[in-house]
Structures are given as C-alpha cells and as structure tokens.
Coordinates of C-alpha atoms and ligand atoms in Angstrom, one line a residue:
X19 CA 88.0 85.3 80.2
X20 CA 84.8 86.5 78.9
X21 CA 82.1 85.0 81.7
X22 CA 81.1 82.2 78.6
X23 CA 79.4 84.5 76.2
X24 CA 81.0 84.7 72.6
X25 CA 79.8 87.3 70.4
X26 CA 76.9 86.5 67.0
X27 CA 78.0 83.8 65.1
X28 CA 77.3 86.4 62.0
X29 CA 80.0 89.2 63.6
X30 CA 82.7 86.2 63.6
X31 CA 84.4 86.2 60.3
X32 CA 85.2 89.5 60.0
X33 CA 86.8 90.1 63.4
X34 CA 90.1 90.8 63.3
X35 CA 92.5 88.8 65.4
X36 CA 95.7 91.0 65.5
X37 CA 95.2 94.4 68.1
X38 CA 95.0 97.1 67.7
X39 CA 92.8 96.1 64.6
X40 CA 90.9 94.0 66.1
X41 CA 89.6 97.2 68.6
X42 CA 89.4 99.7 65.9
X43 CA 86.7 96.8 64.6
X44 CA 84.8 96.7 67.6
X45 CA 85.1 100.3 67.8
X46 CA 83.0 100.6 64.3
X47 CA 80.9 98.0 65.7
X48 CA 80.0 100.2 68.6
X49 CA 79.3 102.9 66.9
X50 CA 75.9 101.3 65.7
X51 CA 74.9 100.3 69.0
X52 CA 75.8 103.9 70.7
X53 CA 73.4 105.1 68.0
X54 CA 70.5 103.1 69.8
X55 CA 71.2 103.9 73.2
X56 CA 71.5 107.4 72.6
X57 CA 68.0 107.2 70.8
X58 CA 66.6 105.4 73.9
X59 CA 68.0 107.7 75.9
X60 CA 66.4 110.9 73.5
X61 CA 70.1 112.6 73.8
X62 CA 73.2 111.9 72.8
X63 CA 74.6 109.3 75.3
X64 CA 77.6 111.3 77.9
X65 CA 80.5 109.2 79.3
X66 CA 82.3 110.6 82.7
X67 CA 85.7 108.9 84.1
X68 CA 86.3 108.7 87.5
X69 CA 90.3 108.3 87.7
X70 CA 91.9 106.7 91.3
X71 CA 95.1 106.9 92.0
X72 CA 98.4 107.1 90.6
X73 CA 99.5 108.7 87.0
X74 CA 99.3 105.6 85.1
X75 CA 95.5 105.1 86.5
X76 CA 95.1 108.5 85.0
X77 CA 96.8 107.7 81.3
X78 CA 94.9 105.1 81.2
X79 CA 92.0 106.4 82.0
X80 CA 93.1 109.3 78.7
X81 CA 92.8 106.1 76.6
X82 CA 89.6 104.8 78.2
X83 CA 88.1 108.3 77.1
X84 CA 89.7 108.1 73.5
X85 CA 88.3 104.8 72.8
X86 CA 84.7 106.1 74.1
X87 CA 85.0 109.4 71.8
X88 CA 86.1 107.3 68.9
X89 CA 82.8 105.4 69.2
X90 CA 80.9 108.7 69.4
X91 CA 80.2 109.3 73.6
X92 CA 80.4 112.7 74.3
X93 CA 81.8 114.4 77.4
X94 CA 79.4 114.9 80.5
X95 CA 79.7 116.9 83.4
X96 CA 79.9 114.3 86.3
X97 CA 79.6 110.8 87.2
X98 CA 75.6 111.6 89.0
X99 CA 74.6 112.9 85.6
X100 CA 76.5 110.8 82.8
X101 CA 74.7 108.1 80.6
X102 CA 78.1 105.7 80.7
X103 CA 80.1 105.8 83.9
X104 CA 84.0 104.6 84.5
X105 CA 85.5 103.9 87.6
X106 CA 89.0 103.5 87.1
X107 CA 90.0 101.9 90.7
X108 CA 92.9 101.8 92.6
X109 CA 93.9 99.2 95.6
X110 CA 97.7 100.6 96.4
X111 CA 95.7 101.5 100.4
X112 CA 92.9 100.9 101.9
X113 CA 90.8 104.4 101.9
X114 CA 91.2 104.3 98.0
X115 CA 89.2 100.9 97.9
X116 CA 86.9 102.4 100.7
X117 CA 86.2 105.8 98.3
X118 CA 85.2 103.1 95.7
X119 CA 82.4 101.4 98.1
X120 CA 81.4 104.9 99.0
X121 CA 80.8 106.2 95.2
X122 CA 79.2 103.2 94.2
X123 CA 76.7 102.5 96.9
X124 CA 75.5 106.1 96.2
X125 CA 74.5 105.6 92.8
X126 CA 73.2 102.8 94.2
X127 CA 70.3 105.1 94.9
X128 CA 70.1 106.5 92.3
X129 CA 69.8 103.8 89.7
X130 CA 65.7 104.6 89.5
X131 CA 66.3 107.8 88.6
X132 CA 69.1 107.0 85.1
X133 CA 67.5 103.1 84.8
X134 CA 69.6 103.4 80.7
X135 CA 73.0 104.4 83.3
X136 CA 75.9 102.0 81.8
X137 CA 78.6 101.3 84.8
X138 CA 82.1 99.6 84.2
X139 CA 84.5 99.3 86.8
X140 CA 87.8 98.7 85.9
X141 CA 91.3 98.7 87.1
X142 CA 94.3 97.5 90.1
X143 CA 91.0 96.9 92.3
X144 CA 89.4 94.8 90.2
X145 CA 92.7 92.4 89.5
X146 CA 91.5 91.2 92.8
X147 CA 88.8 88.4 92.7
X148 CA 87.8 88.9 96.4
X149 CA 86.9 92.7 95.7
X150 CA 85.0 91.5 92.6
X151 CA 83.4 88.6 94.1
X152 CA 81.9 91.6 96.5
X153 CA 80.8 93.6 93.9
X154 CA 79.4 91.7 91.8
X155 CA 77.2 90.3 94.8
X156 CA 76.5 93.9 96.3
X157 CA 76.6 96.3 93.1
X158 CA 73.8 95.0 91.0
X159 CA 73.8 98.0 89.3
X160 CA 77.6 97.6 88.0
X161 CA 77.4 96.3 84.3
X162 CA 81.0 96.0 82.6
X163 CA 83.9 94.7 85.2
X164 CA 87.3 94.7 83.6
X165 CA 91.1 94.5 84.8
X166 CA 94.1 96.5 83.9
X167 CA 95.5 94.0 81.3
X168 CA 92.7 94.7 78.9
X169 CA 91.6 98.5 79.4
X170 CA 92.6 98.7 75.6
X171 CA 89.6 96.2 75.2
X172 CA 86.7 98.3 76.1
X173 CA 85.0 98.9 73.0
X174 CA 84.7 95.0 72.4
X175 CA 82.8 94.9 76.1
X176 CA 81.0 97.5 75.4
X177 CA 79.3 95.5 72.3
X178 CA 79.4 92.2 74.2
X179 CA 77.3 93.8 76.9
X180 CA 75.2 95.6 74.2
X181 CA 74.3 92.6 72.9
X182 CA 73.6 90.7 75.7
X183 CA 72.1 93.6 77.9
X184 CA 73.7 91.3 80.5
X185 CA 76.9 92.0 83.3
X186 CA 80.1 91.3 81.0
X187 CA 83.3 90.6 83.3
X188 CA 86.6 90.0 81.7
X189 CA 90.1 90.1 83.7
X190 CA 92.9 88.5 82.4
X191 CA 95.3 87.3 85.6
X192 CA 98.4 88.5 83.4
X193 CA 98.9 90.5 80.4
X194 CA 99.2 88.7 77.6
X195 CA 100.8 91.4 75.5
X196 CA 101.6 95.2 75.2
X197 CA 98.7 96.9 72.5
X198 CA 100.0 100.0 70.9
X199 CA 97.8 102.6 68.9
X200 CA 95.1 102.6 70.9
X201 CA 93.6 106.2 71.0
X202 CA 93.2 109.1 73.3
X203 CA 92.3 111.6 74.7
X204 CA 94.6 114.2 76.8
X205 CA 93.6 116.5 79.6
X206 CA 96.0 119.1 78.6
X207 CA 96.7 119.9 75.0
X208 CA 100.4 120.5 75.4
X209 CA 101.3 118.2 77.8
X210 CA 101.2 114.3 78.0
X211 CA 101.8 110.8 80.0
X212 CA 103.7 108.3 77.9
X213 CA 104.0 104.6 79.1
X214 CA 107.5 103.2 79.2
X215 CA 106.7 100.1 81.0
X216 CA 104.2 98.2 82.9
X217 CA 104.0 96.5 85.9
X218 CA 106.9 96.0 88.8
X219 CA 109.0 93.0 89.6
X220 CA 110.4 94.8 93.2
X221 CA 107.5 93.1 95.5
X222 CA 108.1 95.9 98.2
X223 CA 107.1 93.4 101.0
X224 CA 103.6 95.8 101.5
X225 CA 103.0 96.4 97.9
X226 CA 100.4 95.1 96.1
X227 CA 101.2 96.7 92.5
X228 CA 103.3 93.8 91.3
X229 CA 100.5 91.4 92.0
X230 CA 97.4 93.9 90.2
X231 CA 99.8 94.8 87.4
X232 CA 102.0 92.1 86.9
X233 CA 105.3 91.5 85.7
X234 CA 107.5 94.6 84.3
X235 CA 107.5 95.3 80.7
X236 CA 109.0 97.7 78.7
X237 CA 107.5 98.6 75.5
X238 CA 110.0 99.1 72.8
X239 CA 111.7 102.2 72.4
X240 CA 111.0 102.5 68.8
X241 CA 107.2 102.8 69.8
X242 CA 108.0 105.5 72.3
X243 CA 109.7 107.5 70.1
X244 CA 107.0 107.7 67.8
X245 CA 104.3 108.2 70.1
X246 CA 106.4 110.9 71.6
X247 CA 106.9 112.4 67.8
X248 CA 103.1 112.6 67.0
X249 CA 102.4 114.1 70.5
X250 CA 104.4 116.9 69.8
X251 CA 102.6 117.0 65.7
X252 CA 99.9 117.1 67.8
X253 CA 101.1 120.3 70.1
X254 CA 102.6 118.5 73.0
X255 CA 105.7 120.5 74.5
X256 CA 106.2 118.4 78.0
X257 CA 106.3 114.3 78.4
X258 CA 106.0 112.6 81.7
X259 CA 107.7 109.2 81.4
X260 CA 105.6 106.5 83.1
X261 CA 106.7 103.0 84.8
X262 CA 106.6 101.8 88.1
X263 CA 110.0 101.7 88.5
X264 CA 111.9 103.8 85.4
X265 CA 115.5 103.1 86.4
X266 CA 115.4 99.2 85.3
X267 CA 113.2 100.2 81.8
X268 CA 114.7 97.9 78.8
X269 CA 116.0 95.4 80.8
X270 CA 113.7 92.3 79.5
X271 CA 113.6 93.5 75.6
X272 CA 115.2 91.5 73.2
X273 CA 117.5 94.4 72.7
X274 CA 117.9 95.6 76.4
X275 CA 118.1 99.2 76.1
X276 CA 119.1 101.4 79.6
X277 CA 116.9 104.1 80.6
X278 CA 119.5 106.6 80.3
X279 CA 120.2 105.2 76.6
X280 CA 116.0 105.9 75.8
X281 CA 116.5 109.0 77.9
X282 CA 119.0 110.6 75.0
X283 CA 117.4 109.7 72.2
X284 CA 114.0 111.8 73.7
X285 CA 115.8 114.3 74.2
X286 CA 116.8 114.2 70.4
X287 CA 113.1 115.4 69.4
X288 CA 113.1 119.0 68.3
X289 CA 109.6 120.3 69.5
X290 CA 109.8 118.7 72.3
X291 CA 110.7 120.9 75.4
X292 CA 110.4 119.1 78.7
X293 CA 111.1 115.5 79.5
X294 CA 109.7 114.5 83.1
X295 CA 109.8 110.9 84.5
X296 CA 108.6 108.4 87.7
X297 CA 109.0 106.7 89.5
X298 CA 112.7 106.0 90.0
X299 CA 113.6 103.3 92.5
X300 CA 116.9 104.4 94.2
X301 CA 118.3 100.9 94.2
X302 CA 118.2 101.0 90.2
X303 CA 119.7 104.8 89.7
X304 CA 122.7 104.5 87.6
X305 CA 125.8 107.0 87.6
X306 CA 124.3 107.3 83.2
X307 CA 121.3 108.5 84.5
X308 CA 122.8 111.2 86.9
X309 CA 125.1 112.3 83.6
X310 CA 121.9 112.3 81.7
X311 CA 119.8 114.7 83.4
X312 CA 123.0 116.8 84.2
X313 CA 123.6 117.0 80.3
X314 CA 119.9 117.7 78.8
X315 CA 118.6 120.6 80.2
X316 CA 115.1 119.5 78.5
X317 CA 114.6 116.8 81.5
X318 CA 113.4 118.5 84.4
X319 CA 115.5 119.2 87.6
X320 CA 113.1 117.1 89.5
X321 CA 113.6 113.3 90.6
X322 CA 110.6 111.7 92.3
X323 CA 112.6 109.1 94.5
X324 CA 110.9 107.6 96.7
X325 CA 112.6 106.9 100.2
X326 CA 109.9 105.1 102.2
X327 CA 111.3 104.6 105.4
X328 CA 115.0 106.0 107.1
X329 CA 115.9 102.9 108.9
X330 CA 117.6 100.1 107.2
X331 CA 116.0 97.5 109.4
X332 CA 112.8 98.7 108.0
X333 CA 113.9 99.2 104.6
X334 CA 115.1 95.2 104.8
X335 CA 112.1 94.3 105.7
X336 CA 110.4 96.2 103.3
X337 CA 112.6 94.2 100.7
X338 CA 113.6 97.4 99.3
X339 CA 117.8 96.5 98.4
X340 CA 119.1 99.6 99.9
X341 CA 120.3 101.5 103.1
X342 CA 119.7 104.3 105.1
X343 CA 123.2 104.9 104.4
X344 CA 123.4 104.1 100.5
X345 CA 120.1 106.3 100.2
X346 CA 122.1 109.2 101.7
X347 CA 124.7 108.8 100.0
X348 CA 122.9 108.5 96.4
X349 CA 121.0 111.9 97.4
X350 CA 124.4 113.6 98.4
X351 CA 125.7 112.7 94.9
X352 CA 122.8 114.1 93.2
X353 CA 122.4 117.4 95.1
X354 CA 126.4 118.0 94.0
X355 CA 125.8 116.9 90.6
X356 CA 123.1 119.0 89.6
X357 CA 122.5 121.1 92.5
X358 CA 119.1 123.0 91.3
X359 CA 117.6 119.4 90.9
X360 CA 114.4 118.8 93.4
X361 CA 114.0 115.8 95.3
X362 CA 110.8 114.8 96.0
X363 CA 109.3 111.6 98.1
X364 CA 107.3 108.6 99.2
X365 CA 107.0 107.9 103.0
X366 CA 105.2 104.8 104.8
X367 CA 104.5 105.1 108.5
X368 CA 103.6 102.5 110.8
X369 CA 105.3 99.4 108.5
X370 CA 104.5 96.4 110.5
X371 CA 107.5 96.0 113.9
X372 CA 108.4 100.2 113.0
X373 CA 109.5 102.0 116.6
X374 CA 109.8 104.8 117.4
X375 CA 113.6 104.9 117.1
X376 CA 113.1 103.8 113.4
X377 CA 110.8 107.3 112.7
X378 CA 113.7 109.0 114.1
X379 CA 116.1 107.7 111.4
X380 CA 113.4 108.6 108.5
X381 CA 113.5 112.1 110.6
X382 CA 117.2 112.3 110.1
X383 CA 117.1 111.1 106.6
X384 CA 114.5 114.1 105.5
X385 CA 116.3 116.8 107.6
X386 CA 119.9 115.7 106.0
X387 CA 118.4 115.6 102.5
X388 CA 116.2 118.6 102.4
X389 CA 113.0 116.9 100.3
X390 CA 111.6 119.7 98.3
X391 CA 108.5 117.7 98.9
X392 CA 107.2 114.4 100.0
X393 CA 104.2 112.3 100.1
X394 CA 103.7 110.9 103.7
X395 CA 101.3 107.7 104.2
X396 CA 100.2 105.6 106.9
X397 CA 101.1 101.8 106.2
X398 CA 97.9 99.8 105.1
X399 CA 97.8 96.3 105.2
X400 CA 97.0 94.6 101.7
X401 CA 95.9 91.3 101.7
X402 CA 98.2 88.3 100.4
X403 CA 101.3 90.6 100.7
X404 CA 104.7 89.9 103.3
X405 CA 104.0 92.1 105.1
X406 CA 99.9 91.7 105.9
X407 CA 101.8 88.2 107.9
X408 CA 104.3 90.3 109.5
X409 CA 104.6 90.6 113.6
X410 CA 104.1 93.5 115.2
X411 CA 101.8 95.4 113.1
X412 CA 101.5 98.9 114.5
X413 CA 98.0 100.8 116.0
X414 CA 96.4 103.2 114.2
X415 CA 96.4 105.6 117.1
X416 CA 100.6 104.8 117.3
X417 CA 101.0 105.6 113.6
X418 CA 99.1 109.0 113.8
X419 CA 101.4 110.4 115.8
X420 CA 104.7 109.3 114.3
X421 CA 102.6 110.7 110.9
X422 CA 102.9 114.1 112.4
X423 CA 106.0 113.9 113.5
X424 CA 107.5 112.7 109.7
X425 CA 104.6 115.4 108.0
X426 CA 105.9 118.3 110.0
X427 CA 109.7 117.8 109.2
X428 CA 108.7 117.4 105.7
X429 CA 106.6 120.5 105.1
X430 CA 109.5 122.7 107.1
X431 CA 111.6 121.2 105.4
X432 CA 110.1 121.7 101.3
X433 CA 109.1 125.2 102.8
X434 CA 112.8 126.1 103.0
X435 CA 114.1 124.4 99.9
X436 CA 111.1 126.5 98.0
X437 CA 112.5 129.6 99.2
X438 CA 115.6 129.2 98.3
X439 CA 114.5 130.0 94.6
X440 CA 113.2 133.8 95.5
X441 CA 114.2 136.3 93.2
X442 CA 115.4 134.0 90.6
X443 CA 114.3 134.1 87.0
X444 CA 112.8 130.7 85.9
X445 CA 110.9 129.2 83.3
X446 CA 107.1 128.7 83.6
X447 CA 105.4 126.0 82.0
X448 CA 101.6 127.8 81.9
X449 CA 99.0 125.5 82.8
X450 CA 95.3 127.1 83.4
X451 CA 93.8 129.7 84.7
X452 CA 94.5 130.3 88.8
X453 CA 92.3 128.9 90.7
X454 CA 92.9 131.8 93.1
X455 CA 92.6 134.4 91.1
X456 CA 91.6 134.7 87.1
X457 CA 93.6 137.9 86.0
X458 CA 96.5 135.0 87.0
X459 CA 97.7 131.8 85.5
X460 CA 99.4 128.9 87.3
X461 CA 101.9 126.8 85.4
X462 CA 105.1 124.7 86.9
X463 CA 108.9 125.3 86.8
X464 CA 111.2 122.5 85.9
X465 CA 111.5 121.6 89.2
X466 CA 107.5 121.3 89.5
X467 CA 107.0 124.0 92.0
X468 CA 103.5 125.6 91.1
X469 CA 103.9 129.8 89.8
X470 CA 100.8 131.9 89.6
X471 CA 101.7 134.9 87.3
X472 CA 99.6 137.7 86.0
X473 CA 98.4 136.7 82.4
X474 CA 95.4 135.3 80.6
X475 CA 94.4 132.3 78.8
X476 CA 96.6 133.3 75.4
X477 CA 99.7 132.3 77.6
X478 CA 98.3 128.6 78.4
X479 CA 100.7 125.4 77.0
X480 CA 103.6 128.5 76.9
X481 CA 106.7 128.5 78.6
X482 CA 107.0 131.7 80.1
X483 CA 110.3 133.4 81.8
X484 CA 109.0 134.6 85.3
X485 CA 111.0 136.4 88.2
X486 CA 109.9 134.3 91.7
X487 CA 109.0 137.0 93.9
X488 CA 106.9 136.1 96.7
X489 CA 107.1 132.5 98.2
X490 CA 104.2 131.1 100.1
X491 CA 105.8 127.6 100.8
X492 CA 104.5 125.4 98.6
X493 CA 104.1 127.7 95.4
X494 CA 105.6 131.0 94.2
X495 CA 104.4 134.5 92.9
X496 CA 106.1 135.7 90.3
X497 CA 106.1 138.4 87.9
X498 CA 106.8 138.1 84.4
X499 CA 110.0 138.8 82.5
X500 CA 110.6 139.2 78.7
X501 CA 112.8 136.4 77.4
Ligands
5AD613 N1 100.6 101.2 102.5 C1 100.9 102.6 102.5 N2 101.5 103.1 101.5 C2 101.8 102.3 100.4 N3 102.4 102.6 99.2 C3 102.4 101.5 98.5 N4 101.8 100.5 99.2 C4 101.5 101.0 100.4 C5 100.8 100.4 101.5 N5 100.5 99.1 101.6 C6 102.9 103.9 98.9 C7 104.4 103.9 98.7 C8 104.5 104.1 97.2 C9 103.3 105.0 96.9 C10 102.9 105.0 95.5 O1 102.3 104.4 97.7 O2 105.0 105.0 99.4 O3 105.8 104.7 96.8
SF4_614 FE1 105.2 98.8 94.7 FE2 107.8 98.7 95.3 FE3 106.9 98.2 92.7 FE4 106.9 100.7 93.7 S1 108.7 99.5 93.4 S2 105.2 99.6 92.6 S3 106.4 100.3 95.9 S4 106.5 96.9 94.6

C-alpha cells in the first residue's frame, strides 16, 4: 500500500484504472513535474540504474529505464553524478545486501553536495520489511522505496512523491497481476531479455526467491509471441527466455501450455535468429524439451542447469526432488543427444550439515559431467528460510576451503571442454568492441563461449562465421571466415 497518501482530489477522475493505461497516465503526468525539477536543477534532470543481481533484476531494471525516458530523464554517467538514482536490489546472499549498505551510506555523504538528488530503492531486498524497516530508519536520504510486484508502477511514485516532496513507500506482499506493455529500454540493440514467468514455487530449503518474488506465473504465450515479434521490428536477432524455473512455464494458465510447446512456436519467427533460455530446474526437464533444442538449431547449444550440490543427502535436504544419480543420468542423456550442447552450473558450498564426503560427490559429479562452466557460491544463510533453522551449519573458514576445492575442478574442468572447439568454424554473435583490444570485437557462440575477432564496430549485432584458433580457457581467438 501507498504509506496513506492518495493523490489531488482534482487528478482523480481522469485516472485510469486498467494498467498499462493507467501508467501511460501517470507517465504524461510526470512529464510536467520532471519539467520543474529539471528547472530547479538548471539542467535537464539525469537518471542512473544501479542493477543487482540476476537477469531478471536486469530486465527489469530495462523497463525501469524505459518508463524514466518516456517521462523525459535523460541518461547520466553514474550513480555519484545523476539527478534520480535506482537501486535495483537483490537479497538471493548476503554480500549483495551488504554491497547495497555500502553504496548507500556513501551517498550518504554526499547528499550536501546534490541536495535536488531523487533516490528509489527497489527490488527482492526490499520485499523484505526488516531490510526496509532499517532503511528507512538509517537512509534518510532514500526517497521512493518500492518492491518487485510494482516496478511497472514507477511513474505513478514518482508523481506521488512529487507532490508530496515526502518518502513514498509502496510494496505489495504479492503480485496482484502480470502488466504487459510497459516500455523499455535495452542495453543492446539486437539482443533482448523476455519474461516468461515470474516468481518460483520450488522453495529450495535456502532460497529466498520464492518468498521476494512470489508465486510462479506464466504470462500468456500470445503476449510473448508478440513482444518477441516487435523486438525483432525493432532489430532484435537473439532472445534470452527468462523465469526462475523455465521447465514448468504454462503450467497454471487456463490453457496450460509446455515449455517445449512455447519453445516451437518461437522458433517459428523469421527474423529471429537465436533463442536462449534460464534457468531450467533439472527436476522439470522433459524428454520434449531435449527433442526441442535437438530440432531448432536457432536455440542455443547451451543449458544453464543448475546442479547445486552432488550428494543426494544434501540435495534432499535442500528440497531439490532429484539425485545425484538422476542428475547424472539426465546430463548423460543430453551430452548424447545433442552432443555440442554446453552445460553450465550453479554450486552451493557449505549447505547447513555438508561434509566433507558430500564435496567429494559434487567433485565426482563435475568431473563425470564436464561443466563447460559453473557458478560456485558459499551458502548464505537467509532469514525465515529451512534451512537458516537447520543443524550443523558450517564455518566460514570450513567452507573456503571446500570452495577451492569445487572452484578448481570446475575451472579445469570448463578449460578443457573450451578447447575442445579449437579449430572449428562457428558462428559469432558480435557484441562490442574488445575490451582488450579495439582493432577486435568480442561477441558469443551458441554455446556462450566469448570470441574476440579482428573487426570494427560495422560488425556489432552481426553474426559472424569465425575459425576458433587460439583458446585461452575461458574465451577463444578466432579469425574470421567468409560465410
Ligand atoms: N546461498 C548461496 N547461494 C544461493 N543461491 C540461491 N540461494 C543461495 C543461498 N542462500 C544460488 C543458487 C542459485 C543461484 C541463483 O544462487 O545456486 O541457483
Ligand atoms: Fe530459488 Fe530453487 Fe526457485 Fe531457483 S528453483 S529460484 S534456487 S527456490
């Protein structure tokens, strides 16, 4: 709820109920009060995002930025320098909620210095009301607090706390609905994040993303389909899928619709080139999905499949609903299957009662499946989840060194699997400039590996065809071929 304010008695009749319309209002609204701060300010006011977090942190985060342009905010360079600063927060461990804390008590500082400085905080952090009890008692200087049910709602906060030139909190403990047509604004011209679904109903026993994001929901295929089909008007070549768990997509729409089945129908749309997806939970991989990606060469020979721990005692415990055995065997099935397909994957050392004994499965797991890449972490307790109760919760100092242990298997392991590609000819999805160097261009292969090439900018949101000539472990050199 709105902390009790309701907006001018004279603004009531005309606002819309239904969303998105009732946004595109508030965004017309806004543009009449941005014309005010940006003459108090004597520029035109800046906006910066500061994304945490996972990929559907940073899509939202793309409509948080289209909503701001639509009003009329204009790009700045950094959050120290920008009129209106986002936080878009994340709560999934520990260091991300201390990175928050760290960020905000600097501008702290330097509120003297920008006294006109809007800040709004928003997302999975802020779904919890202990966190926001602390801020809004420490962080004075934080202005508009919202949740991750309502990001589409900004531009309505952003007049309510225009108006009132007081703090404006509103976090909804569930969402209420799924708003489509909400604008934005992409990083990369050519490539794009689309939503499936929203939220998780797997409570992993340490997880707290089912409790900050709520129950799953799909959004109707219909409205994928034509966001996908005005991405790629629009110039868009590659789509990453999004949902917490992609495997059980469709399952509570009126017209339950598989994954696989929404999968096909992508693939259908001509200008589209590349399909990519995650997260898929192993429990919920179908045989149709593995058929799927076997038949369409557009979706990418990578599956993000996250493993989390080798031992099935742990894995019990972690409420995940499969084996160290069935996990094996699912990854067996999909390296014959479609045997250029990369496997990449989440670890969690130090899971509350985990021994030694139980690293050494995970060990066996990674060296039997040959990850071409995996994120490692050290378990963090979240409050109000299983496994924050759990016995046996293991030291810090303990959990290190199992961490090395698990991180150096990994990274020999992904080292190998990359170089099993040299000398092949691959296609090259070109991204930017190299870092490295700028007579180069990095872009990704199916598979995601990173390629640096010789070229310019000309070549960026191409697909170019690219021999793999030098491999450096985690990314290739390649030279270019003519298609
Ligand atoms: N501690 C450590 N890692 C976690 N993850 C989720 N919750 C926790 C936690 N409490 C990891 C899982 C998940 C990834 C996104 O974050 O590996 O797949
Ligand atoms: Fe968290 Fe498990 Fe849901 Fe992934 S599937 S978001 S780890 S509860």
């Amino acid at each position: 709820m709105i902390d009790g304010k309701n907006m001018n008695e004279e603004m009531r009749p005309e606002i819309p109920e239904r969303e998105p319309e009732r946004q595109y209002y508030f965004m017309e609204l806004a543009k009449g009060f941005l014309s005010e701060y940006s003459e108090r300010l004597k520029h035109p006011a800046t906006y910066h995002i500061t994304t945490f977090g996972c990929q559907m942190n940073a899509r939202d985060s793309e409509k948080l930025a289209g909503i701001l342009e639509t009003i009329g905010f204009v790009p700045g360079q950094s959050e120290e320098t920008a009129d209106f600063v986002i936080f878009n927060t994340c709560t999934v461990r520990d260091n991300a909620d201390q990175r928050l804390y760290g960020r905000l008590g600097h501008l702290k500082g330097e509120r003297y210095r920008h006294p006109e400085r809007i800040i709004a905080l928003c997302g999975c952090l802020m779904q919890e009301p202990t966190a926001v009890a602390r801020i809004k008692k420490s962080y004075p200087q934080v202005d508009i607090i919202f949740g991750t049910h309502n990001i589409y709602k900004l531009a309505e906060l952003f007049c309510l706390y225009a108006q009132e030139g007081s703090r404006v909190t509103d976090i909804l403990p569930e969402a209420e609905r799924i708003v489509e047509d909400i604008p934005s604004v992409r990083k990369y011209p050519f490539k794009s994040g689309v939503n499936i679904s929203f939220g998780c109903d797997n409570f992993c026993s340490y997880c707290i993303v089912p409790y900050v994001r709520g129950r799953e929901r799909s959004r109707e295929p219909k409205d994928i389909l034509r966001e996908i089909e005005r991405l790629t008007e629009d110039g868009v070549i590659e789509v990453m899928l999004l949902g917490q768990n992609v495997n059980s997509y469709g399952k509570g729409l009126s017209d339950p619709v598989t994954f696989p089945a929404l999968l096909r129908e992508i693939a259908q749309i001509e200008k589209l080139k590349r399909i990519r997806f995650m997260t898929s939970h192993p429990k919920d991989l179908s045989e149709d999905l593995i058929r799927v990606i076997r038949d369409h060469p557009k979706i990418c020979r990578h599956l993000h499949l996250p493993l989390q721990s080798g031992s099935s005692r742990i894995l019990t415990a972690m409420n995940r609903h499969y084996t160290k055995e069935s996990y094996l065997a699912l990854a067996m099935r999909l390296r014959q299957e479609i045997p250029e397909l990369a496997i990449t994957t989440d670890i969690i050392v130090g899971f509350p009662g985990e021994t030694e004994a139980d690293v050494d499965d995970t060990l066996d797991v990674i060296r039997q499946v040959q990850f071409d890449g995996a994120f490692t972490f050290i378990y963090s307790k979240r409050a109000n989840t299983p496994a924050a109760e759990m016995p046996d919760q293991v030291p810090k100092e303990e959990s290190r060194v199992q961490f090395d242990r698990v991180l150096s298997a990994v990274q020999e392991a992904s080292r190998e699997r990359a170089a099993l590609r040299t000398g092949k000819i691959e296609e090259v999805l070109i991204e930017e400039i190299s870092d490295h160097d700028p007579s180069y261009v990095s872009g990704r292969l199916s598979s995601n590996l990173v390629v640096h090439v010789p070229g310019g900018e000309e070549l960026i949101g191409t697909i170019v065809r690219a021999r793999l000539s030098e491999c450096h472990g985690f990314y290739y050199i390649g030279e270019r071929r003519e298609s």
